[in-house]
Structure formats: C-alpha cells, structure tokens
mmCIF file with all atom_site columns, C-alpha atoms in Angstrom:
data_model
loop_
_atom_site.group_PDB
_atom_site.id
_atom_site.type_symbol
_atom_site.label_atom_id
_atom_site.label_alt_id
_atom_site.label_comp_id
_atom_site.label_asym_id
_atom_site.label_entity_id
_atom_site.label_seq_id
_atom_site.pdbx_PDB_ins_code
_atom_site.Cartn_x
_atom_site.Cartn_y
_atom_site.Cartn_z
_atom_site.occupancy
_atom_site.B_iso_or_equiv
_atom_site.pdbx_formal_charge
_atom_site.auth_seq_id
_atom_site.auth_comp_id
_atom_site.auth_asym_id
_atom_site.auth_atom_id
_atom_site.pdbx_PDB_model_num
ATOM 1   C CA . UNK A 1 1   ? -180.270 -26.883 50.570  1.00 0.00 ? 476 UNK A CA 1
ATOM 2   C CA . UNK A 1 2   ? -180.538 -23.918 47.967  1.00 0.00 ? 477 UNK A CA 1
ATOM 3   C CA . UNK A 1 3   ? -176.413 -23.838 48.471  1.00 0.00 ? 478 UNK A CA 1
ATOM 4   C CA . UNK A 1 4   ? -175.875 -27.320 47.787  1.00 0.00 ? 479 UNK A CA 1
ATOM 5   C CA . UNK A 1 5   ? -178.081 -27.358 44.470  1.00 0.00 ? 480 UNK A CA 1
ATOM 6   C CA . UNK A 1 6   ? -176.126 -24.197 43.356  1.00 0.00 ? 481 UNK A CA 1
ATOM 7   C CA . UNK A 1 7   ? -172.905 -26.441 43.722  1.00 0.00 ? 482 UNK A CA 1
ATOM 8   C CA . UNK A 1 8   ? -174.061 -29.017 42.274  1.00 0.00 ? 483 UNK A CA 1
ATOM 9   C CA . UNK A 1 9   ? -175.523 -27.451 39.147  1.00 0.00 ? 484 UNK A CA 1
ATOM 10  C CA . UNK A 1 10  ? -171.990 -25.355 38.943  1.00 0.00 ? 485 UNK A CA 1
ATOM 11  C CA . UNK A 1 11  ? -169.829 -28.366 39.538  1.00 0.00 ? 486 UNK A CA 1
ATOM 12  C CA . UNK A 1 12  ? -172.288 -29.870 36.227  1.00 0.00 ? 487 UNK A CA 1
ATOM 13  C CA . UNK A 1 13  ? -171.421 -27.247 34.710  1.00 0.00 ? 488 UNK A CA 1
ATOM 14  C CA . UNK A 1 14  ? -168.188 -26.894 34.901  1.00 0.00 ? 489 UNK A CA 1
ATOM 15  C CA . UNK A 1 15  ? -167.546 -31.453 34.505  1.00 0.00 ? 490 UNK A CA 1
ATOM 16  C CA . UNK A 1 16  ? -169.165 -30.826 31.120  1.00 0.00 ? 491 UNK A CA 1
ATOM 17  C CA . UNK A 1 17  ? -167.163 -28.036 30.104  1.00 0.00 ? 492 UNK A CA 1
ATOM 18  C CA . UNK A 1 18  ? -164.380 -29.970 30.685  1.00 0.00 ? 493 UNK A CA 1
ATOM 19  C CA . UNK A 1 19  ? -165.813 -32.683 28.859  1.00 0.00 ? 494 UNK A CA 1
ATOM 20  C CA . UNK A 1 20  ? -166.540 -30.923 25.963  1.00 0.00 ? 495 UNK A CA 1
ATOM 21  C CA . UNK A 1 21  ? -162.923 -29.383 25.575  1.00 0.00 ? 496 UNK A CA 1
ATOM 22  C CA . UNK A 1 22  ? -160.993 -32.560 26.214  1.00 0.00 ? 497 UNK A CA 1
ATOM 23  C CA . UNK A 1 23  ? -161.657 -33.928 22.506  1.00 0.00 ? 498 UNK A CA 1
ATOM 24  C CA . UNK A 1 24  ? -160.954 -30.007 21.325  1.00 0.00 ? 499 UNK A CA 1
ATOM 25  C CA . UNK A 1 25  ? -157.697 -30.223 22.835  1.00 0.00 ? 500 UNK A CA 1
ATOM 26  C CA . UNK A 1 26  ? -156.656 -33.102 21.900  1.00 0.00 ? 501 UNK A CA 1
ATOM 27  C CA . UNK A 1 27  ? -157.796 -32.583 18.273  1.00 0.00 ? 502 UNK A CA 1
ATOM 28  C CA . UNK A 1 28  ? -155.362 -29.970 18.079  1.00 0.00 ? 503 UNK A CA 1
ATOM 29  C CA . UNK A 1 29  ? -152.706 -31.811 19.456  1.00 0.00 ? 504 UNK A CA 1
ATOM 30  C CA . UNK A 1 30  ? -152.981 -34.441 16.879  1.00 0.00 ? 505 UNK A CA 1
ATOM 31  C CA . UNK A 1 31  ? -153.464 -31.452 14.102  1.00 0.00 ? 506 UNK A CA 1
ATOM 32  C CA . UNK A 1 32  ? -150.463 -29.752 15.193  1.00 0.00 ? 507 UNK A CA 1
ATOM 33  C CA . UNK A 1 33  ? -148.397 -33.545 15.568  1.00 0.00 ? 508 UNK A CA 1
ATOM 34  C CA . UNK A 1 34  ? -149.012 -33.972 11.522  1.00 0.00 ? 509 UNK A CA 1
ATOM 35  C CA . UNK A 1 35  ? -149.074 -30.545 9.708   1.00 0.00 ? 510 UNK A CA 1
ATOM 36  C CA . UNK A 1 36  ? -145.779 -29.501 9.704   1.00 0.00 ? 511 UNK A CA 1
ATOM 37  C CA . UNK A 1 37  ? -145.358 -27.077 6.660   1.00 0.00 ? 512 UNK A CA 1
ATOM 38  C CA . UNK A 1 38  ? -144.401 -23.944 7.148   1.00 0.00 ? 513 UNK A CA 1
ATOM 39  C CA . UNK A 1 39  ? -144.486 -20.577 4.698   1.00 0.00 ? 514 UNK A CA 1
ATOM 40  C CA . UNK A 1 40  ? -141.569 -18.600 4.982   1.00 0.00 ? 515 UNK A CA 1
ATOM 41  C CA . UNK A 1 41  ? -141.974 -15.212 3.602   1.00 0.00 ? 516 UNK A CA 1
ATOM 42  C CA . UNK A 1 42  ? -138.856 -13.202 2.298   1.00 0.00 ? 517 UNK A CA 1
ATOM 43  C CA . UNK A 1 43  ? -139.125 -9.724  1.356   1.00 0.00 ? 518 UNK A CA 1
ATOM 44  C CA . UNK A 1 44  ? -137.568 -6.352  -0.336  1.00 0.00 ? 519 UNK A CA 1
ATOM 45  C CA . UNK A 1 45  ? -137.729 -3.062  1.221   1.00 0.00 ? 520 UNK A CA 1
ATOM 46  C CA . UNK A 1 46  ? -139.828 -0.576  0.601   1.00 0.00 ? 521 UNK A CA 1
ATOM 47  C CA . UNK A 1 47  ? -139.734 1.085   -2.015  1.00 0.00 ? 522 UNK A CA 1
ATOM 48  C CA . UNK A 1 48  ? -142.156 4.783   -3.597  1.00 0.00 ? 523 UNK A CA 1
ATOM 49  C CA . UNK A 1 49  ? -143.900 4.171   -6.701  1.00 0.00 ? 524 UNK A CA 1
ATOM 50  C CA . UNK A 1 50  ? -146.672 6.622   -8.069  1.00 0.00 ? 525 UNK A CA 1
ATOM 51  C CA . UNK A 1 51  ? -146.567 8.301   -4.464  1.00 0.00 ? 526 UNK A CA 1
ATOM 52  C CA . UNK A 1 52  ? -147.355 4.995   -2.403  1.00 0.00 ? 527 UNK A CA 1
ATOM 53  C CA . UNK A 1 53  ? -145.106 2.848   -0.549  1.00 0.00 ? 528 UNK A CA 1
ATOM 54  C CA . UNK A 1 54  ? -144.797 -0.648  -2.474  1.00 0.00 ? 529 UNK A CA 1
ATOM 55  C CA . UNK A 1 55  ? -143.028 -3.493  -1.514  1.00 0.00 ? 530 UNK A CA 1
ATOM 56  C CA . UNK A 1 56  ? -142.651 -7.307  -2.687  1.00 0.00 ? 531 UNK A CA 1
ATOM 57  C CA . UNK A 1 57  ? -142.927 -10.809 -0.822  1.00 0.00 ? 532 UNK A CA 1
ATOM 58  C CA . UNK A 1 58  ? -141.613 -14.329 -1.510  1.00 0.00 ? 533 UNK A CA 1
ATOM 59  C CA . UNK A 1 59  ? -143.957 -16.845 -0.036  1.00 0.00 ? 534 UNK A CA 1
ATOM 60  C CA . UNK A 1 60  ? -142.268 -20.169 0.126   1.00 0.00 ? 535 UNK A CA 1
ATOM 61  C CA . UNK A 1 61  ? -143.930 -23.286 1.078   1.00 0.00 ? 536 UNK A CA 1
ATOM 62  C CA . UNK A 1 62  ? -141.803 -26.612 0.494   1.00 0.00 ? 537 UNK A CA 1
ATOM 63  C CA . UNK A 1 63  ? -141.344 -26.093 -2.647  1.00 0.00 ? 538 UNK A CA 1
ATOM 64  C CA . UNK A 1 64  ? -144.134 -23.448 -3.727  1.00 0.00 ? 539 UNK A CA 1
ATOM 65  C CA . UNK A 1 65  ? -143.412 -19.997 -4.610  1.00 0.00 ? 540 UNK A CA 1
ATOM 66  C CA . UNK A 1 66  ? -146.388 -17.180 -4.208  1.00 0.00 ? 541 UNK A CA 1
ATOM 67  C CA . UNK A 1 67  ? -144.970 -13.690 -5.161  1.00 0.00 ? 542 UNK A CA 1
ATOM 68  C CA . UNK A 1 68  ? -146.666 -11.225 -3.604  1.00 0.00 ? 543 UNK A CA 1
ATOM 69  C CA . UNK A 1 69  ? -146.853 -7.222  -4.104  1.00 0.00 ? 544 UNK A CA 1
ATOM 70  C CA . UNK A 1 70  ? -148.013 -4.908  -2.078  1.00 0.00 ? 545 UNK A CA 1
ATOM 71  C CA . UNK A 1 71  ? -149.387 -1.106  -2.263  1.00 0.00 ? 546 UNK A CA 1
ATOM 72  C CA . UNK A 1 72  ? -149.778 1.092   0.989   1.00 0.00 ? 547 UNK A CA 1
ATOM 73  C CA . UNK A 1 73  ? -149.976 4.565   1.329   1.00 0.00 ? 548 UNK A CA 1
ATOM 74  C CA . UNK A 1 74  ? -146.402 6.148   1.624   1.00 0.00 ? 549 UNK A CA 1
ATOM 75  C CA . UNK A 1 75  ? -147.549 8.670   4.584   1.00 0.00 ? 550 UNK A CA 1
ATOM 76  C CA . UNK A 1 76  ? -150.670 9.939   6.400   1.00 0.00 ? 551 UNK A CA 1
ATOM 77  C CA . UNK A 1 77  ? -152.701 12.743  4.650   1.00 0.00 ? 552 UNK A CA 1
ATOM 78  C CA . UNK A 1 78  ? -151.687 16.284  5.271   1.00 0.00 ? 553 UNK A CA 1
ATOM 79  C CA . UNK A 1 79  ? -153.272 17.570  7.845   1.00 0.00 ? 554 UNK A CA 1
ATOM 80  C CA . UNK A 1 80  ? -155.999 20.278  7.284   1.00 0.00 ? 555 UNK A CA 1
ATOM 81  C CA . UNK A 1 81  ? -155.839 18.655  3.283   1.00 0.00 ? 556 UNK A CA 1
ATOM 82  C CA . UNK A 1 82  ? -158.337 16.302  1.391   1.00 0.00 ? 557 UNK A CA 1
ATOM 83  C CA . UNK A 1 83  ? -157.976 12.748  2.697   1.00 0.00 ? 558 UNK A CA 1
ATOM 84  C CA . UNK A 1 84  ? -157.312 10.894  -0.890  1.00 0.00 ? 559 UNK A CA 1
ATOM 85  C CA . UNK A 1 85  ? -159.304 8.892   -3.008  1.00 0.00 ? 560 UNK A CA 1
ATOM 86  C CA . UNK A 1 86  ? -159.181 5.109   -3.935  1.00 0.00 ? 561 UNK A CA 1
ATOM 87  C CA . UNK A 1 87  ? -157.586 5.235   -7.137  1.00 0.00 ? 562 UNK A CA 1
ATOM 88  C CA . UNK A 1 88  ? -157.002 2.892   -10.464 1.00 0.00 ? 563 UNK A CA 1
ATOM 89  C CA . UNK A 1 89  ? -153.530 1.776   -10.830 1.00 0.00 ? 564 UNK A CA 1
ATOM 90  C CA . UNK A 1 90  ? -151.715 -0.480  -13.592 1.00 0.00 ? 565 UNK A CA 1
ATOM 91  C CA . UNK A 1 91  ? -149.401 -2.982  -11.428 1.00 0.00 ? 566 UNK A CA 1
ATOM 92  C CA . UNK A 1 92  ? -147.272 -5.296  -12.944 1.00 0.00 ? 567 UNK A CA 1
ATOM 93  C CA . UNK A 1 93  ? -145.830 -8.468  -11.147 1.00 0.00 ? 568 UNK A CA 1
ATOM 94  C CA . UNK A 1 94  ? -143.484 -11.023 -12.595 1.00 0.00 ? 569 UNK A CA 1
ATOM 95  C CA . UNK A 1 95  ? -140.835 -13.495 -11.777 1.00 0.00 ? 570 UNK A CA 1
ATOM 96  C CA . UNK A 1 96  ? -138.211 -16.143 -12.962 1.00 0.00 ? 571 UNK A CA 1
ATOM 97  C CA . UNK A 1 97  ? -136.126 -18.324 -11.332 1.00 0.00 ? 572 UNK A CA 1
ATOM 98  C CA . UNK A 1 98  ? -132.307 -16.978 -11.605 1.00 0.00 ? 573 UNK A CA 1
ATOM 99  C CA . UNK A 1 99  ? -130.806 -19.171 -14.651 1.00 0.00 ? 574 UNK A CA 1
ATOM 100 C CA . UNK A 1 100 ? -134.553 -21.147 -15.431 1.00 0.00 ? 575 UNK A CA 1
ATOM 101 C CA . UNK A 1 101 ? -138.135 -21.015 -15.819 1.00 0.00 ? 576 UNK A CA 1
ATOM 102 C CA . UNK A 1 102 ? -140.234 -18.339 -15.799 1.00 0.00 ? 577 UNK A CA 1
ATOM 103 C CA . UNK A 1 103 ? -142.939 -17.999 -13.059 1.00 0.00 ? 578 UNK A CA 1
ATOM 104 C CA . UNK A 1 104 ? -145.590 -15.430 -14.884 1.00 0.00 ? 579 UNK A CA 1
ATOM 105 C CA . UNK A 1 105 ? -146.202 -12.150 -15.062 1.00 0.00 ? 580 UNK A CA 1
ATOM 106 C CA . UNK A 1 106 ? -149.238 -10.246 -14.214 1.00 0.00 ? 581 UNK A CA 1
ATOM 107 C CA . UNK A 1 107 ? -149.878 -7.046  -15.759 1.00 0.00 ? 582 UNK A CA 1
ATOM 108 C CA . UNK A 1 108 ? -153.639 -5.575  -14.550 1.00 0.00 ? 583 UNK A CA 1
ATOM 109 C CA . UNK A 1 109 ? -155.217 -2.397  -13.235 1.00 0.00 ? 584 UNK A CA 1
ATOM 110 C CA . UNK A 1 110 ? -155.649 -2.579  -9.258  1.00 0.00 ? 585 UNK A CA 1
ATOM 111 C CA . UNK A 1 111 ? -158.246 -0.748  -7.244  1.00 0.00 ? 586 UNK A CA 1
ATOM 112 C CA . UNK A 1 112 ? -156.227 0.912   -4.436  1.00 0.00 ? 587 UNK A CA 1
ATOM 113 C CA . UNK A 1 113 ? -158.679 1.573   -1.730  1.00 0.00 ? 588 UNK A CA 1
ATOM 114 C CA . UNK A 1 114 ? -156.910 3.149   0.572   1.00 0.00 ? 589 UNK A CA 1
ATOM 115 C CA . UNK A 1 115 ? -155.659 -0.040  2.721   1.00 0.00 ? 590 UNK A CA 1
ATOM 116 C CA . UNK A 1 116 ? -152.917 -2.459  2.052   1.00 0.00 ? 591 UNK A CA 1
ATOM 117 C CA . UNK A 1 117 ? -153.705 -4.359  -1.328  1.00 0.00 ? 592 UNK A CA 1
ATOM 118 C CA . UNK A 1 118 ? -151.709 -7.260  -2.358  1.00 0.00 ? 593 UNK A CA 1
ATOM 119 C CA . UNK A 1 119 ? -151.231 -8.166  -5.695  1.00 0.00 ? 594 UNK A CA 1
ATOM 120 C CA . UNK A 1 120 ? -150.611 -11.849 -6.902  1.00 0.00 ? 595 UNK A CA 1
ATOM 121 C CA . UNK A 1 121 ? -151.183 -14.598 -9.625  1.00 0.00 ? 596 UNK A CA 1
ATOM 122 C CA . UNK A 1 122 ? -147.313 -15.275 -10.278 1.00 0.00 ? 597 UNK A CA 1
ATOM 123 C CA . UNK A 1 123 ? -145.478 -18.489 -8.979  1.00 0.00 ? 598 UNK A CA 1
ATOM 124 C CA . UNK A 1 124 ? -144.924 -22.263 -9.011  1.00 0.00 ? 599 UNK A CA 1
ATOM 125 C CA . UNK A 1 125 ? -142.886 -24.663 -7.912  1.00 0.00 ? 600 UNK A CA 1
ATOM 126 C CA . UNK A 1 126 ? -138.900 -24.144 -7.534  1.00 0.00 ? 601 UNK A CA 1
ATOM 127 C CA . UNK A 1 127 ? -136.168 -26.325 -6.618  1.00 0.00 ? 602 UNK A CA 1
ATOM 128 C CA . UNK A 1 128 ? -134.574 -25.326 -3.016  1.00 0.00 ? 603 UNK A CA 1
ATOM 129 C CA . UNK A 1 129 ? -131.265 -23.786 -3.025  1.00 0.00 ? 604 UNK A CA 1
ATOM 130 C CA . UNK A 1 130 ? -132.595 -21.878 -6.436  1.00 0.00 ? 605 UNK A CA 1
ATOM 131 C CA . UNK A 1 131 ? -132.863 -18.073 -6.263  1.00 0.00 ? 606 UNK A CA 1
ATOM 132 C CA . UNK A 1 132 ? -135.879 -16.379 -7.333  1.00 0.00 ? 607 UNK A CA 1
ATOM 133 C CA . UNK A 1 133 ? -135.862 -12.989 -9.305  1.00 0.00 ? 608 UNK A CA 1
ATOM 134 C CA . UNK A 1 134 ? -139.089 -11.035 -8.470  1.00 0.00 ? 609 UNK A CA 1
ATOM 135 C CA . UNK A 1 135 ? -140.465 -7.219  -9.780  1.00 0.00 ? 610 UNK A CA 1
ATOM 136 C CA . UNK A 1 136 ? -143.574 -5.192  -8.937  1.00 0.00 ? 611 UNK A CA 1
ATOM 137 C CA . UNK A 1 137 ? -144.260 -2.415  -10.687 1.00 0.00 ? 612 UNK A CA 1
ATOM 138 C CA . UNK A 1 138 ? -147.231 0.264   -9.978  1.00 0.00 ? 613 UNK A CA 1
ATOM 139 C CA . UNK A 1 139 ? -147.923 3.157   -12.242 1.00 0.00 ? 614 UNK A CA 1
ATOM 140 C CA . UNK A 1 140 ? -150.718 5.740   -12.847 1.00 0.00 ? 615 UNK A CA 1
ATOM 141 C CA . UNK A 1 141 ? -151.377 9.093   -14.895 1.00 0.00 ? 616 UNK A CA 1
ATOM 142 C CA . UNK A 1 142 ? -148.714 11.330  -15.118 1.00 0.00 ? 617 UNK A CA 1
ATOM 143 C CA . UNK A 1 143 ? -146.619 9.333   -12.613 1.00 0.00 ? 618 UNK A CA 1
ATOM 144 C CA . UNK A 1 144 ? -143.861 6.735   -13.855 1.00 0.00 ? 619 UNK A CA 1
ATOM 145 C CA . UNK A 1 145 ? -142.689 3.730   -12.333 1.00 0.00 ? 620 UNK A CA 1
ATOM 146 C CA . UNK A 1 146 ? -139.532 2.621   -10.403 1.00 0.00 ? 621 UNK A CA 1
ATOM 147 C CA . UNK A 1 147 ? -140.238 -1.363  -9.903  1.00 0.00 ? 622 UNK A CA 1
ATOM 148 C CA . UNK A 1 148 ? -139.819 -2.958  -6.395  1.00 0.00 ? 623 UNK A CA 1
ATOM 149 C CA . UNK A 1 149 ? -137.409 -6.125  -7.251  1.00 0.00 ? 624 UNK A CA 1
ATOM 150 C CA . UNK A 1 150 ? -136.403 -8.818  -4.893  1.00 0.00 ? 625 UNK A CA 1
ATOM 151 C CA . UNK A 1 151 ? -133.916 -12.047 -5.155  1.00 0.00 ? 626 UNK A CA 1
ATOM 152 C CA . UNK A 1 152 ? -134.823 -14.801 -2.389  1.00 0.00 ? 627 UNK A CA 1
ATOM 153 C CA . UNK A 1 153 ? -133.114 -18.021 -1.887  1.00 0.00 ? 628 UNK A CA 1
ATOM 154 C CA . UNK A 1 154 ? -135.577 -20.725 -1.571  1.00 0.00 ? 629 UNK A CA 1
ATOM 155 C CA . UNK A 1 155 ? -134.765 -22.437 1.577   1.00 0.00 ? 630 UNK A CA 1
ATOM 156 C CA . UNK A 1 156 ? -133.926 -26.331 1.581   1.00 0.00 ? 631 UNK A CA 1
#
C-alpha cells in the first residue's frame, strides 16, 4: 500500500511538472518564431595602448550601430611583483560613417578595474552596404596613445 501511494504521489508529481513546462515551452517557441534580429559584432585586433590590450567592436543590429571599446590587461602580473592597481584613464571613442554623418565621439576618464571595461555612447543608425570608420583611444600619465581603429561594412 505504502508503494502504491509513493507512485502515485511521484507520478503527481511528475504530471504537474509536465504541466507546468508545457506553456514554458511553448512560450519560447512562439518567442523564438517572431524575434528574429540579430547583432552582428565586427571587430579590430588588438591592439597596446598605455600598457593594456585595447580593442574596438561594431555592434550592428538592422540598421543600428553601437561602437564599442574595450580595455583588458595586456598580460598577467609578473610573478613575485605587485599585482596592479585599478587605474584612471582618459579614453576616447568616435566614429563616422565613410563619406557621411558623424556618429559621436566620446572623450571621458574610465575607471579600469582590473577586468574587461567597455567603453560606449557613440552610434546611430547607418544605411547597409555603408562602411563605418571607428577609433578608440586610451591614454594615461606619462604614457601616449596609439588609437585602436576599425572599418566594418554594415551588413544588408
């Protein structure tokens, strides 16, 4: 008797679990069946600035351009040295379209803690087919800059 009320209460169980995760599933199913925009995300190499490893990103969606810089440390510490400090850096991000508009530039100090820190605020919308010109610059004290640039196609 004990065995067949464990069955039961496990077969219960395991109906309304199923229960429960049929609308879930299909939820998503319909979700996935009408969002259908994708970000494609084009980027440079890296490149050393200020003794970190920098880099730039294109984000496109449709239309939409996000540029995106980012700051990394260029190496692991030395070993038996001081692990380093977050530091205050001036970055500067801008971009155009090639032949056109202008997308912004951002010019601000950055807290670099240490982990990857992306730096944004410049973009808008672009025509496909159009190329986008994109720089990143990071400087600080007593170190100069050699900007990060990048030219992406905007996908039609």
């Amino acid at each position: 008797m004990r065995t067949n009320r464990l069955a039961l209460t496990l077969a219960g169980a395991a109906g309304a679990v199923a229960m429960l995760a049929a609308p879930t599933q299909a939820s998503a199913a319909q979700a996935g069946a009408t969002s259908t925009t994708t970000t494609t995300e084009i980027c440079s190499s890296t490149k050393l600035q200020a003794g970190l490893a920098t880099w730039l990103c294109a984000e496109v969606t449709g239309g939409d351009v996000q540029l995106v810089g980012w700051i990394y440390l260029a190496g692991p510490p030395s070993p038996g040295g001081p692990f380093p400090q977050p530091e205050d850096l001036v970055t500067v991000l801008s971009g155009e379209v090639v032949g056109g508009a202008s997308l912004g530039t951002v010019n601000k100090w950055t807290r670099f803690n240490l982990t990857q820190t992306a730096v944004r605020g410049v973009g808008g919308t672009v025509a496909c087919g159009s190329t986008v010109h994109g720089s990143f610059s990071v400087t600080k004290p007593g170190w100069g800059s050699t900007p990060v640039t990048l030219d992406a196609v905007v996908p039609c």
